[in-house]
């Protein structure tokens, strides 16, 4: 379990522009924990006493329906708050699984809420962060309508992942973590076979390259035009 530095905190949007006393308190009350791919940070209906913020790696937030099928709501990376509620001590409404090895910044809820009362900028940062999450969810709901073809849904999802986690590569933009067809199916709330066919369509159209579980997008603008076209 590693300690926290002020430099680490100031690199995160959640902790920018705070009072010096707030940084000192955060370094005192926080801790860094590590998790391996495949582990769960928490599950739906767990009682959570801490705030979790990703320092590195990626996680999947997912829901499970009555048939046991998983629907991934978000894949989240660095500088992301995982708790969807700030003040209400209610059970988790979603499960969080480590997608790629993670370092997570952890604060006890009661400790952080005391700091909210002392530094309003901290409240603003957290509220703005969650507001962006809600807007992102609205966009996803718009793209989830059943009349949209699955290959267009997949193209839209890959484009967004490339925007959030893409890095330059000789083959275009690489989504900077491995992702399986099963993971893509969970992300779209569809079946593996259906997503596999959709992925093949995008590959044949040369909109993406899929190698060793990594996805490359030669031209993100072309992918955008594809999923936005009638």
Short mmCIF file of C-alpha atoms in Angstrom, two decimals, residues 58-218:
data_model
loop_
_atom_site.label_atom_id
_atom_site.label_comp_id
_atom_site.label_asym_id
_atom_site.label_seq_id
_atom_site.Cartn_x
_atom_site.Cartn_y
_atom_site.Cartn_z
CA UNK A 58 -8.94 0.36 -16.62
CA UNK A 59 -12.10 -1.07 -15.07
CA UNK A 60 -15.51 -2.17 -16.34
CA UNK A 61 -18.70 -1.02 -14.64
CA UNK A 62 -21.44 -3.51 -15.49
CA UNK A 63 -24.98 -4.61 -14.66
CA UNK A 64 -26.29 -8.18 -14.76
CA UNK A 65 -29.83 -8.85 -15.98
CA UNK A 66 -32.27 -11.51 -14.75
CA UNK A 67 -30.83 -14.01 -17.26
CA UNK A 68 -27.32 -13.56 -15.91
CA UNK A 69 -26.12 -11.65 -18.99
CA UNK A 70 -23.68 -8.82 -18.30
CA UNK A 71 -24.07 -5.38 -19.83
CA UNK A 72 -20.99 -3.18 -19.52
CA UNK A 73 -22.07 0.41 -18.95
CA UNK A 74 -18.61 2.02 -18.96
CA UNK A 75 -14.97 1.16 -19.42
CA UNK A 76 -13.16 3.73 -17.29
CA UNK A 77 -9.52 4.71 -16.93
CA UNK A 78 -7.21 7.15 -15.18
CA UNK A 79 -8.62 10.11 -13.25
CA UNK A 80 -12.06 8.54 -12.86
CA UNK A 81 -14.27 8.38 -9.77
CA UNK A 82 -15.99 5.01 -9.57
CA UNK A 83 -18.70 5.81 -7.02
CA UNK A 84 -21.86 7.23 -8.57
CA UNK A 85 -23.17 8.75 -5.33
CA UNK A 86 -21.31 11.19 -3.13
CA UNK A 87 -23.29 11.61 0.04
CA UNK A 88 -25.88 8.83 0.32
CA UNK A 89 -24.51 5.69 2.03
CA UNK A 90 -26.56 3.36 -0.18
CA UNK A 91 -25.46 -0.01 -1.62
CA UNK A 92 -23.61 -0.05 -4.95
CA UNK A 93 -25.99 -0.05 -7.90
CA UNK A 94 -23.38 -1.52 -10.26
CA UNK A 95 -20.46 -3.96 -10.24
CA UNK A 96 -16.85 -2.93 -10.86
CA UNK A 97 -14.42 -5.43 -12.38
CA UNK A 98 -10.75 -4.75 -13.06
CA UNK A 99 -10.25 -4.85 -16.82
CA UNK A 100 -6.53 -4.05 -16.84
CA UNK A 101 -4.21 -4.05 -13.78
CA UNK A 102 -5.05 -0.97 -11.72
CA UNK A 103 -3.75 1.37 -9.08
CA UNK A 104 -6.66 2.88 -7.18
CA UNK A 105 -6.73 5.86 -4.86
CA UNK A 106 -8.95 5.13 -1.86
CA UNK A 107 -10.52 7.46 0.69
CA UNK A 108 -12.98 6.61 3.45
CA UNK A 109 -16.29 8.32 2.72
CA UNK A 110 -16.53 10.00 6.13
CA UNK A 111 -13.01 11.46 5.81
CA UNK A 112 -13.62 12.91 2.36
CA UNK A 113 -17.01 14.35 3.23
CA UNK A 114 -15.37 16.33 6.04
CA UNK A 115 -13.07 17.87 3.43
CA UNK A 116 -16.05 18.70 1.21
CA UNK A 117 -17.29 20.89 4.04
CA UNK A 118 -13.95 22.72 4.24
CA UNK A 119 -13.08 23.26 0.56
CA UNK A 120 -15.94 23.98 -1.86
CA UNK A 121 -13.64 23.62 -4.88
CA UNK A 122 -13.40 19.90 -4.02
CA UNK A 123 -17.20 19.64 -4.15
CA UNK A 124 -17.25 21.45 -7.51
CA UNK A 125 -14.61 19.12 -8.99
CA UNK A 126 -16.48 15.97 -7.96
CA UNK A 127 -19.87 17.32 -9.08
CA UNK A 128 -18.52 18.39 -12.50
CA UNK A 129 -16.90 14.98 -12.90
CA UNK A 130 -20.17 13.14 -12.28
CA UNK A 131 -22.10 15.57 -14.51
CA UNK A 132 -19.84 14.60 -17.42
CA UNK A 133 -20.51 10.93 -16.64
CA UNK A 134 -24.26 11.54 -16.84
CA UNK A 135 -23.95 13.32 -20.20
CA UNK A 136 -21.89 10.41 -21.49
CA UNK A 137 -24.58 8.01 -20.35
CA UNK A 138 -27.22 10.02 -22.23
CA UNK A 139 -25.19 9.70 -25.43
CA UNK A 140 -24.88 5.97 -24.92
CA UNK A 141 -28.63 5.62 -24.44
CA UNK A 142 -29.20 7.49 -27.70
CA UNK A 143 -26.92 5.07 -29.53
CA UNK A 144 -28.45 1.97 -27.92
CA UNK A 145 -31.76 2.07 -29.80
CA UNK A 146 -32.57 -1.26 -31.44
CA UNK A 147 -33.06 0.26 -34.90
CA UNK A 148 -29.34 1.05 -35.15
CA UNK A 149 -27.41 -1.76 -36.80
CA UNK A 150 -24.99 -3.57 -34.50
CA UNK A 151 -21.96 -2.72 -36.66
CA UNK A 152 -22.78 0.99 -36.29
CA UNK A 153 -23.21 0.62 -32.52
CA UNK A 154 -19.84 -1.13 -32.39
CA UNK A 155 -18.21 1.54 -34.56
CA UNK A 156 -19.56 4.29 -32.28
CA UNK A 157 -18.30 2.50 -29.18
CA UNK A 158 -14.83 1.93 -30.63
CA UNK A 159 -14.62 5.53 -31.78
CA UNK A 160 -15.41 6.70 -28.24
CA UNK A 161 -12.88 4.32 -26.70
CA UNK A 162 -10.28 5.64 -29.13
CA UNK A 163 -11.11 9.20 -28.06
CA UNK A 164 -10.74 8.31 -24.38
CA UNK A 165 -7.89 5.78 -24.45
CA UNK A 166 -6.34 6.04 -27.89
CA UNK A 167 -2.60 6.47 -28.43
CA UNK A 168 -0.75 7.21 -31.68
CA UNK A 169 0.51 4.14 -33.54
CA UNK A 170 1.96 3.43 -36.98
CA UNK A 171 -1.34 1.71 -37.81
CA UNK A 172 -3.40 4.71 -36.75
CA UNK A 173 -4.92 5.14 -33.29
CA UNK A 174 -4.57 2.20 -30.91
CA UNK A 175 -7.02 1.64 -28.06
CA UNK A 176 -4.46 1.30 -25.31
CA UNK A 177 -5.66 -1.85 -23.59
CA UNK A 178 -6.53 -5.38 -24.74
CA UNK A 179 -10.19 -6.03 -25.39
CA UNK A 180 -11.80 -9.36 -26.27
CA UNK A 181 -14.86 -10.00 -28.38
CA UNK A 182 -16.62 -11.14 -25.19
CA UNK A 183 -15.79 -7.77 -23.59
CA UNK A 184 -17.18 -5.96 -26.64
CA UNK A 185 -20.35 -8.05 -26.43
CA UNK A 186 -20.76 -7.09 -22.77
CA UNK A 187 -20.17 -3.46 -23.69
CA UNK A 188 -22.94 -3.56 -26.28
CA UNK A 189 -25.29 -5.84 -24.34
CA UNK A 190 -25.27 -8.29 -27.24
CA UNK A 191 -24.18 -11.83 -28.01
CA UNK A 192 -20.59 -12.75 -28.78
CA UNK A 193 -21.46 -14.25 -32.16
CA UNK A 194 -23.37 -11.12 -33.19
CA UNK A 195 -20.52 -8.81 -32.20
CA UNK A 196 -17.99 -11.07 -33.93
CA UNK A 197 -19.93 -10.65 -37.20
CA UNK A 198 -20.11 -6.88 -36.70
CA UNK A 199 -16.38 -6.73 -36.02
CA UNK A 200 -15.72 -8.65 -39.23
CA UNK A 201 -17.75 -6.08 -41.19
CA UNK A 202 -15.66 -3.22 -39.80
CA UNK A 203 -12.45 -5.12 -40.58
CA UNK A 204 -13.58 -5.84 -44.16
CA UNK A 205 -14.40 -2.16 -44.63
CA UNK A 206 -10.85 -1.40 -43.39
CA UNK A 207 -12.25 0.83 -40.66
CA UNK A 208 -10.42 -1.10 -37.92
CA UNK A 209 -7.59 -3.58 -37.47
CA UNK A 210 -7.89 -6.26 -34.77
CA UNK A 211 -4.67 -8.01 -33.74
CA UNK A 212 -3.81 -9.92 -30.59
CA UNK A 213 -6.79 -8.41 -28.71
CA UNK A 214 -5.76 -4.84 -29.60
CA UNK A 215 -7.85 -2.60 -31.83
CA UNK A 216 -6.30 -0.09 -34.24
CA UNK A 217 -8.29 2.59 -36.05
CA UNK A 218 -6.48 3.76 -39.22
#
